[in-house]
Coordinates of C-alpha atoms in Angstrom, one line a residue:
M1 CA -31.4 -22.0 0.2
S2 CA -29.7 -20.6 -2.9
T3 CA -28.6 -17.4 -1.1
N4 CA -27.2 -19.4 1.8
Q5 CA -25.1 -21.5 -0.6
G6 CA -23.9 -18.4 -2.3
E7 CA -22.9 -16.8 0.9
R8 CA -21.2 -20.0 2.1
F9 CA -18.9 -20.3 -0.8
S10 CA -18.4 -16.6 -1.7
N11 CA -17.9 -14.6 1.5
E12 CA -15.5 -16.0 4.0
R13 CA -13.7 -17.8 1.2
Y14 CA -14.2 -17.2 -2.5
L15 CA -14.1 -20.8 -3.8
T16 CA -13.7 -22.1 -7.3
M17 CA -16.1 -24.8 -8.6
N18 CA -13.4 -27.5 -7.9
Q19 CA -13.0 -26.2 -4.3
V20 CA -16.7 -26.3 -3.7
S21 CA -16.7 -29.9 -5.0
R22 CA -14.0 -30.9 -2.6
A23 CA -15.7 -29.0 0.3
L24 CA -18.9 -31.0 -0.3
G25 CA -17.2 -34.3 -1.0
T26 CA -19.0 -34.8 -4.3
T27 CA -18.7 -34.0 -8.0
L28 CA -22.4 -33.7 -8.4
I29 CA -22.6 -30.0 -7.7
D30 CA -24.1 -28.5 -10.9
D31 CA -27.2 -27.2 -9.2
I32 CA -25.3 -25.9 -6.2
W33 CA -22.8 -24.1 -8.5
K34 CA -25.7 -22.4 -10.3
E35 CA -26.9 -21.1 -7.0
V36 CA -23.4 -19.8 -6.2
L37 CA -23.2 -18.0 -9.5
Q38 CA -26.7 -16.5 -9.1
Y39 CA -25.6 -15.1 -5.7
R40 CA -22.4 -13.7 -7.1
N41 CA -24.2 -12.1 -10.0
M42 CA -26.1 -9.8 -7.6
F43 CA -22.7 -8.2 -6.6
S44 CA -20.8 -8.5 -9.9
V45 CA -19.2 -5.5 -11.5
T46 CA -17.9 -5.8 -15.1
I47 CA -14.7 -3.9 -16.0
P48 CA -13.3 -3.0 -19.5
L49 CA -10.3 -5.3 -19.3
R50 CA -10.7 -8.3 -21.6
T51 CA -9.1 -11.7 -21.9
V52 CA -7.7 -12.8 -25.3
E53 CA -11.0 -14.7 -25.7
R54 CA -12.8 -11.3 -25.5
N55 CA -14.4 -12.0 -22.1
R56 CA -14.5 -8.9 -20.0
L57 CA -13.1 -9.3 -16.5
R58 CA -15.5 -8.9 -13.5
V59 CA -15.2 -8.2 -9.8
V60 CA -17.7 -9.6 -7.3
L61 CA -18.0 -7.3 -4.3
T62 CA -20.1 -9.3 -1.8
P63 CA -20.8 -7.6 1.5
K64 CA -18.1 -9.6 3.3
I65 CA -15.5 -8.9 0.6
N66 CA -16.4 -5.2 0.7
D67 CA -16.0 -5.3 4.4
R68 CA -12.6 -7.0 4.2
L69 CA -11.4 -4.5 1.6
N70 CA -12.5 -1.5 3.8
Q71 CA -10.8 -3.0 6.8
L72 CA -7.6 -3.5 4.8
D73 CA -7.8 0.0 3.5
R74 CA -8.1 1.5 7.0
R75 CA -5.3 -0.8 8.3
I76 CA -2.9 0.4 5.6
S77 CA -3.7 4.0 6.3
R78 CA -3.3 3.5 10.0
I79 CA 0.1 1.8 9.7
Q80 CA 1.3 4.5 7.2
A81 CA 0.4 7.1 9.8
R82 CA 2.5 5.1 12.4
I83 CA 5.4 5.0 10.0
Q84 CA 5.2 8.8 9.6
E85 CA 5.4 9.2 13.4
V86 CA 8.4 6.9 13.5
Y87 CA 10.1 8.8 10.7
V88 CA 10.2 12.0 12.8
D89 CA 13.4 10.5 14.3
A90 CA 16.1 10.2 11.7
N91 CA 17.7 7.1 13.5
H92 CA 14.3 5.4 13.6
Q93 CA 13.7 6.2 9.9
K94 CA 17.0 4.7 8.8
A95 CA 16.5 1.6 10.9
L96 CA 12.9 1.0 9.8
K97 CA 13.7 1.5 6.1
T98 CA 16.6 -0.9 6.4
L99 CA 14.4 -3.7 7.9
L100 CA 11.5 -3.2 5.6
T101 CA 13.8 -3.1 2.5
R102 CA 15.4 -6.2 3.8
D103 CA 12.1 -8.0 4.0
V104 CA 11.1 -7.2 0.4
L105 CA 14.5 -7.9 -1.1
K106 CA 14.8 -11.2 0.8
T107 CA 11.4 -12.3 -0.6
I108 CA 12.5 -11.4 -4.2
A109 CA 15.8 -13.2 -3.7
A110 CA 14.0 -16.4 -2.5
S111 CA 11.6 -16.3 -5.4
Y112 CA 14.6 -16.2 -7.8
E113 CA 16.6 -18.6 -5.7
I114 CA 19.3 -16.0 -5.1
N115 CA 21.6 -16.5 -2.1
F116 CA 20.7 -13.6 0.2
H117 CA 22.8 -12.0 3.0
D118 CA 22.0 -9.1 5.2
G119 CA 25.1 -7.1 4.2
I120 CA 23.7 -6.6 0.7
V121 CA 20.9 -4.4 2.1
N122 CA 23.3 -1.8 3.6
Q123 CA 25.3 -1.9 0.3
L124 CA 22.3 -1.1 -1.7
I125 CA 20.9 1.6 0.6
N126 CA 24.3 3.3 0.8
H127 CA 24.7 2.9 -3.1
N128 CA 27.9 0.9 -2.5
I129 CA 27.5 -1.4 -5.5
S130 CA 31.0 -1.5 -7.1
V131 CA 31.6 -5.1 -5.9
L132 CA 28.3 -6.8 -6.5
N133 CA 28.0 -10.0 -8.5
A134 CA 25.5 -10.6 -11.3
W135 CA 22.6 -11.7 -9.0
E136 CA 23.3 -9.0 -6.5
M137 CA 23.1 -6.5 -9.4
F138 CA 19.6 -7.9 -10.1
L139 CA 18.7 -7.1 -6.5
N140 CA 20.2 -3.6 -7.0
D141 CA 17.9 -3.1 -10.0
Y142 CA 14.9 -4.1 -7.9
Y143 CA 16.0 -1.7 -5.1
R144 CA 16.1 1.0 -7.7
G145 CA 12.6 0.0 -8.6
L146 CA 11.6 0.5 -5.0
E147 CA 13.2 3.9 -5.0
L148 CA 11.2 4.8 -8.1
V149 CA 8.0 3.6 -6.3
A150 CA 8.8 5.9 -3.4
K151 CA 9.0 8.9 -5.8
S152 CA 5.8 7.9 -7.6
A153 CA 3.7 10.2 -5.4
N154 CA 5.0 13.0 -7.6
L155 CA 4.7 11.1 -10.9
D156 CA 1.7 10.4 -13.1
F157 CA 0.6 6.8 -13.5
T158 CA 1.2 6.7 -17.2
E159 CA 2.7 4.5 -19.9
A160 CA 5.9 6.4 -19.5
L161 CA 6.2 5.2 -15.9
L162 CA 5.7 1.6 -17.1
A163 CA 8.5 2.1 -19.7
D164 CA 10.8 3.4 -16.9
V165 CA 10.2 0.4 -14.7
G166 CA 10.5 -1.9 -17.6
R167 CA 13.9 -0.5 -18.6
L168 CA 15.3 -1.4 -15.1
F169 CA 15.1 -5.1 -16.1
N170 CA 15.2 -5.1 -19.9
V171 CA 17.8 -4.0 -22.4
P172 CA 16.2 -1.1 -24.3
P173 CA 15.4 -2.1 -27.9
L174 CA 17.0 -0.4 -30.8
S175 CA 13.5 0.6 -32.1
N176 CA 11.1 3.0 -30.4
Y177 CA 8.8 0.0 -29.8
I178 CA 9.6 -1.1 -26.2
Y179 CA 7.3 -4.1 -25.8
R180 CA 7.7 -7.8 -26.3
T181 CA 8.2 -9.0 -29.9
T182 CA 8.4 -12.8 -29.3
E183 CA 5.7 -15.2 -28.2
I184 CA 5.9 -16.7 -24.7
K185 CA 6.4 -20.4 -24.5
T186 CA 4.7 -22.3 -21.8
G187 CA 6.1 -25.4 -20.1
R188 CA 4.3 -27.6 -22.6
Q189 CA 5.6 -25.5 -25.5
V190 CA 2.0 -24.6 -26.6
S191 CA 0.4 -21.2 -26.7
V192 CA -3.2 -22.3 -25.8
I193 CA -4.2 -24.6 -23.0
N194 CA -7.8 -25.9 -23.0
H195 CA -8.8 -23.1 -25.4
V196 CA -7.5 -20.4 -22.9
H197 CA -4.5 -18.3 -23.8
P198 CA -2.2 -18.0 -20.8
H199 CA -0.8 -14.7 -22.1
V200 CA -1.6 -12.0 -24.6
P201 CA -0.2 -12.6 -28.0
V202 CA 2.4 -10.2 -29.4
N203 CA 0.0 -8.7 -31.9
Q204 CA -2.5 -7.7 -29.2
I205 CA -0.1 -6.1 -26.7
S206 CA -0.6 -2.5 -27.8
D207 CA -4.4 -2.8 -27.7
A208 CA -4.2 -4.5 -24.3
I209 CA -2.0 -1.7 -22.9
A210 CA -4.4 0.9 -24.2
D211 CA -7.3 -0.9 -22.6
F212 CA -5.4 -1.1 -19.3
Y213 CA -4.7 2.7 -19.1
A214 CA -8.2 3.5 -20.2
F215 CA -9.5 1.4 -17.3
M216 CA -7.0 3.0 -14.8
A217 CA -8.0 6.5 -15.9
T218 CA -11.7 5.9 -15.2
S219 CA -12.0 3.2 -12.6
T220 CA -13.7 4.0 -9.3
L221 CA -13.2 0.6 -7.8
P222 CA -11.6 0.3 -4.3
T223 CA -7.8 0.9 -4.3
I224 CA -6.9 -2.7 -3.5
V225 CA -9.1 -4.0 -6.3
Q226 CA -7.3 -1.7 -8.7
S227 CA -4.0 -2.9 -7.4
A228 CA -5.0 -6.5 -8.0
A229 CA -6.1 -5.6 -11.6
I230 CA -2.6 -4.0 -12.2
I231 CA -0.7 -7.1 -10.9
F232 CA -2.9 -9.6 -12.8
Y233 CA -3.4 -7.8 -16.1
L234 CA 0.2 -6.6 -16.6
D235 CA 1.4 -10.1 -15.8
Y236 CA -1.2 -11.4 -18.2
I237 CA -0.1 -9.0 -21.0
K238 CA 3.6 -9.7 -20.2
P239 CA 4.5 -6.5 -22.1
F240 CA 8.3 -7.0 -21.8
E241 CA 10.7 -9.8 -22.8
A242 CA 11.7 -10.5 -19.2
H243 CA 10.5 -10.0 -15.6
S244 CA 7.0 -8.7 -16.4
E245 CA 5.7 -10.3 -13.2
I246 CA 7.9 -8.1 -10.9
I247 CA 7.3 -5.1 -13.1
A248 CA 3.6 -5.6 -12.5
I249 CA 4.2 -5.6 -8.8
L250 CA 6.3 -2.5 -8.8
M251 CA 3.6 -0.7 -10.9
A252 CA 0.9 -1.7 -8.3
K253 CA 3.1 -0.1 -5.6
A254 CA 3.6 3.0 -7.8
F255 CA -0.2 3.3 -8.1
L256 CA -0.6 3.1 -4.3
A257 CA 2.2 5.7 -3.8
E258 CA 0.3 8.0 -6.2
R259 CA -2.8 7.4 -4.0
E260 CA -1.0 9.1 -1.1
L261 CA 0.5 5.9 0.3
A262 CA 4.1 6.6 -0.7
L263 CA 5.5 5.9 2.8
I264 CA 4.3 2.4 3.0
A265 CA 3.8 1.4 -0.7
P266 CA 7.4 0.2 -1.4
Y267 CA 7.3 -2.1 1.6
L268 CA 3.9 -3.8 1.1
N269 CA 5.2 -7.2 0.3
F270 CA 3.2 -8.1 -2.8
E271 CA 6.4 -10.1 -3.7
L272 CA 5.1 -12.9 -1.4
I273 CA 2.9 -14.0 -4.3
L274 CA 6.1 -14.9 -6.2
E275 CA 7.5 -16.8 -3.3
R276 CA 5.4 -18.3 -0.4
Y277 CA 2.2 -18.0 -2.3
R278 CA 3.6 -19.0 -5.7
D279 CA 1.5 -22.2 -6.1
A280 CA -1.7 -20.5 -5.0
R281 CA -1.0 -17.6 -7.3
D282 CA -0.5 -19.8 -10.3
D283 CA -3.7 -21.7 -9.6
V284 CA -5.7 -18.4 -9.1
F285 CA -4.3 -16.8 -12.2
A286 CA -5.3 -19.8 -14.3
E287 CA -8.8 -19.7 -12.8
V288 CA -9.1 -15.9 -13.5
K289 CA -8.1 -16.5 -17.2
K290 CA -10.6 -19.3 -17.5
S291 CA -13.5 -17.6 -15.7
A292 CA -12.7 -13.9 -16.2
D293 CA -13.5 -13.5 -12.5
L294 CA -10.7 -11.3 -10.9
T295 CA -12.2 -11.9 -7.4
Y296 CA -10.3 -15.1 -7.0
F297 CA -7.0 -13.1 -7.0
I298 CA -8.5 -10.2 -4.9
D299 CA -9.3 -12.8 -2.2
L300 CA -5.7 -14.1 -2.3
L301 CA -4.2 -10.6 -2.3
I302 CA -6.1 -9.5 0.8
N303 CA -4.6 -12.4 2.7
V304 CA -1.1 -11.6 1.4
L305 CA -1.4 -7.9 2.3
N306 CA -2.6 -8.6 5.8
E307 CA 0.4 -10.9 6.4
S308 CA 2.7 -8.2 5.1
L309 CA 1.1 -5.5 7.3
Q310 CA 1.5 -7.8 10.4
T311 CA 5.3 -8.0 9.6
I312 CA 5.5 -4.2 9.1
E313 CA 3.9 -3.6 12.5
E314 CA 6.4 -5.9 14.1
R315 CA 9.3 -4.1 12.5
I316 CA 8.0 -0.8 13.8
V317 CA 7.7 -2.1 17.4
F318 CA 11.2 -3.7 17.0
V319 CA 12.8 -0.4 15.9
V320 CA 11.2 1.8 18.6
T321 CA 11.7 -0.6 21.5
H322 CA 15.4 -1.3 20.6
E323 CA 16.1 2.4 20.2
L324 CA 14.7 3.0 23.7
E325 CA 17.0 0.2 25.0
A326 CA 19.9 1.8 23.3
E327 CA 19.1 5.2 24.8
K328 CA 18.8 3.7 28.3
H329 CA 22.3 2.3 28.1
V330 CA 24.2 5.0 26.3
L331 CA 22.7 8.4 27.2
P332 CA 24.9 10.4 29.6
P333 CA 23.4 11.8 32.8
F334 CA 24.8 15.3 32.2
E335 CA 26.2 15.5 35.7
E336 CA 29.9 16.0 34.9
E337 CA 31.6 17.3 31.8
T338 CA 34.2 14.5 32.0
Q339 CA 31.3 11.9 31.6
E340 CA 30.2 13.7 28.5
E341 CA 33.6 13.5 27.0
S342 CA 34.1 9.8 27.8
V343 CA 30.8 8.9 26.2
S344 CA 31.5 10.9 23.0
A345 CA 34.9 9.2 22.7
T346 CA 33.2 5.8 22.3
P347 CA 30.1 6.1 20.1
P348 CA 27.4 3.5 20.7
T349 CA 27.0 0.4 18.5
D350 CA 25.3 0.9 15.2
L351 CA 21.6 0.3 15.9
F352 CA 20.8 -0.7 12.3
E353 CA 23.4 -3.5 12.0
H354 CA 22.4 -4.8 15.4
A355 CA 18.7 -4.7 14.4
Q356 CA 19.4 -6.6 11.2
A357 CA 21.4 -9.3 12.9
E358 CA 18.8 -9.8 15.6
V359 CA 15.9 -9.9 13.1
A360 CA 17.7 -12.5 11.1
E361 CA 17.9 -14.7 14.2
K362 CA 14.3 -14.2 15.2
E363 CA 12.7 -14.0 11.7
E364 CA 9.3 -15.3 12.5
T365 CA 9.1 -15.6 16.3
F366 CA 10.0 -12.1 17.5
K367 CA 7.8 -10.8 20.3
P368 CA 9.0 -7.6 21.9
E369 CA 9.5 -7.8 25.6
P370 CA 8.2 -4.9 27.7
V371 CA 10.8 -2.2 28.0
P372 CA 11.2 -0.2 31.2
V373 CA 10.4 3.5 30.8
Y374 CA 13.6 5.5 30.5
T375 CA 13.8 8.3 33.0
P376 CA 16.9 10.5 32.8
K377 CA 18.7 11.6 36.0
K378 CA 18.0 15.1 37.2
S379 CA 19.9 17.5 35.0
A380 CA 22.5 19.8 36.4
I381 CA 21.6 22.3 33.7
P382 CA 19.3 25.0 35.2
L383 CA 15.8 24.8 33.7
P384 CA 13.5 27.8 33.1
P385 CA 10.8 28.3 35.7
P386 CA 7.5 26.6 34.8
R387 CA 5.0 28.8 33.1
E388 CA 1.9 29.5 35.2
E389 CA -1.3 27.7 34.3
G390 CA -3.6 29.6 32.0
V391 CA -0.9 31.9 30.6
K392 CA -1.1 31.9 26.8
V393 CA 2.0 32.1 24.6
T394 CA 1.8 34.5 21.7
P395 CA 3.3 33.6 18.3
E396 CA 5.9 36.3 18.9
E397 CA 6.9 34.8 22.3
A398 CA 7.1 31.3 20.7
N399 CA 9.4 32.7 18.1
L400 CA 7.4 31.3 15.2
G401 CA 8.0 32.2 11.6
I402 CA 4.3 32.7 11.1
T403 CA 2.8 35.2 13.5
Q404 CA -0.8 35.2 12.3
L405 CA -2.5 32.0 13.6
P406 CA -6.1 31.2 12.6
P407 CA -8.8 31.5 15.3
E408 CA -10.0 28.2 16.8
L409 CA -13.6 27.3 17.4
S410 CA -14.6 25.6 20.6
E411 CA -15.9 22.1 20.4
N412 CA -19.4 23.4 21.2
D413 CA -19.2 25.8 18.3
I414 CA -17.9 23.0 16.0
L415 CA -20.9 20.7 17.0
R416 CA -23.3 23.6 16.4
L417 CA -21.8 24.2 13.0
E418 CA -22.0 20.5 12.1
R419 CA -25.6 20.4 13.2
H420 CA -26.4 23.6 11.2
I421 CA -24.8 22.1 8.1
R422 CA -26.7 18.9 8.2
E423 CA -30.0 20.6 8.9
S424 CA -29.4 23.1 6.1
D425 CA -28.2 20.6 3.5
P426 CA -29.8 17.1 3.7
S427 CA -27.6 15.9 0.8
L428 CA -24.6 15.8 3.1
S429 CA -23.9 12.6 5.0
R430 CA -23.0 12.7 8.7
A431 CA -19.3 12.0 7.8
Q432 CA -19.2 14.9 5.3
A433 CA -20.7 17.4 7.7
Y434 CA -18.4 16.2 10.5
F435 CA -15.3 16.7 8.2
Y436 CA -16.4 20.0 6.8
A437 CA -17.2 21.5 10.3
R438 CA -13.6 20.8 11.3
H439 CA -11.9 21.7 8.0
C440 CA -13.5 24.9 6.7
T441 CA -10.8 27.5 7.3
M442 CA -10.5 29.9 4.4
G443 CA -7.1 29.7 2.7
K444 CA -6.3 26.2 3.9
Y445 CA -6.1 23.1 1.6
Y446 CA -7.4 19.7 2.3
S447 CA -7.0 16.3 0.6
I448 CA -8.9 13.1 0.0
N449 CA -6.5 11.4 2.4
D450 CA -7.4 14.0 5.1
F451 CA -11.0 12.9 4.8
K452 CA -10.1 9.3 4.8
E453 CA -7.9 9.5 7.9
V454 CA -10.4 11.7 9.9
T455 CA -13.5 9.6 9.2
G456 CA -11.8 6.2 8.9
C457 CA -13.5 5.4 5.6
A458 CA -12.2 3.8 2.4
Y459 CA -10.3 5.8 -0.2
E460 CA -13.2 5.7 -2.7
T461 CA -15.7 6.8 -0.1
A462 CA -13.4 9.7 0.8
R463 CA -12.9 10.6 -2.9
T464 CA -16.7 10.7 -3.6
S465 CA -17.4 12.6 -0.4
M466 CA -14.9 15.4 -1.3
E467 CA -16.3 15.5 -4.8
H468 CA -19.8 15.9 -3.4
L469 CA -18.6 18.7 -1.0
A470 CA -16.9 20.4 -3.9
N471 CA -19.9 20.1 -6.3
S472 CA -22.1 21.4 -3.5
G473 CA -20.0 24.6 -3.2
Y474 CA -18.3 23.9 0.1
Y475 CA -14.8 23.5 -1.5
R476 CA -13.1 24.6 -4.7
K477 CA -11.3 21.7 -6.3
E478 CA -7.7 22.4 -7.6
K479 CA -5.0 20.3 -9.3
F480 CA -1.7 20.2 -7.5
K481 CA 1.0 18.1 -9.2
N482 CA -0.7 14.8 -9.8
K483 CA -3.5 15.0 -7.2
F484 CA -6.5 17.1 -6.3
I485 CA -6.7 19.4 -3.3
Y486 CA -9.7 21.2 -1.9
T487 CA -9.9 24.7 -0.4
P488 CA -13.0 26.1 1.3
T489 CA -15.2 28.7 -0.5
R490 CA -17.2 31.5 1.0
K491 CA -20.6 30.0 1.6
A492 CA -23.6 32.0 2.8

């Protein structure tokens, strides 16, 4: 009975005590709430971050929440891989970046009640900012923050990065101390509500920042959980005089970029928690401060990210399908030179402006229509004769810069190697043996993200798997910039 109650109110939705009371239609739920807490305690992980009242935050990773986190992790990786494919085409890359940047900036503008127009996006992307008004300059500062996030794959997630992001929105102080020096006033002009501090007092900011970075340096929690901790705790500390809530969001994006998600991190619309989810966010933050249970915010953030990913997927489809339509209408058939000249004299309409205007009209309802496959007319340019089946191309014939290509094993050889590894080393999981059998070429370098993408597992699973392979002598672990890479070792 107790387990069922715990599952009911902790898995599909992670409810507060008041929400459980409303769901049951009664205030007499003390015994039921004890059952819920007992269930949650079985999956509770305490982390070093503390509230002002000295309560350590905890995370409850029930089976269902773990499953949702893993699904979200895989979805983010899958969509980033799709973005990478789209970026192969420079036109696609510019169009997609324009639309995704627009989505994020429009959300920030709405949360600050700034009048937003599509033209501002092109101005910011092209760094044409000489005629911006004060509020548009604020959006420019935020865009600079997104650019900094995109570069964070090559930066360390340190206090120096926090200072750099903070300086985008705060006038640098005259002293070397960069953090807030005045207490934050709440709407009721009090610092404590029901014996719970809504924010960290000034005299505790330095200690809280130190605790935060100690936690980030040692945490092995799932990536999304760490992102939630960044957003909540930096907002809770409010280290700067202004805009700590958006600084916290940019820092979460920078963390994801460092975790090999730099292509998608700037455009994950965490900003929705300041706009459409503002009321839910405020309620959840209050509950976390009172209960020290960060899971309430993790539950909300999973929903926000899934909504953002849905929009990103739609933007990808939009860009690719509209580019195909543009090609179908403007590509010349190459039959006569005069046709080539006439086409080049009148360049096609700018795809990016067209895409922005159309997305603005169909903001929430866009469903791409099937696009006919574009088949160019037969070219008058003579083509080389087809190569006979079975004839291999040498590196020299292919005119490659590298002439020594590694030998390839057949699939049967790979399967035999995988089976041999598993039978020889019972400590390896099936996924670890599968990955190593296909990634064991001497002189090559592999990453945690490679393991994650090949096996479809969560980031932390990939990290611990590569660590185990390295500790077992299959790889040598090396530091490259701010991440670790792994190269095979000679193993008998």
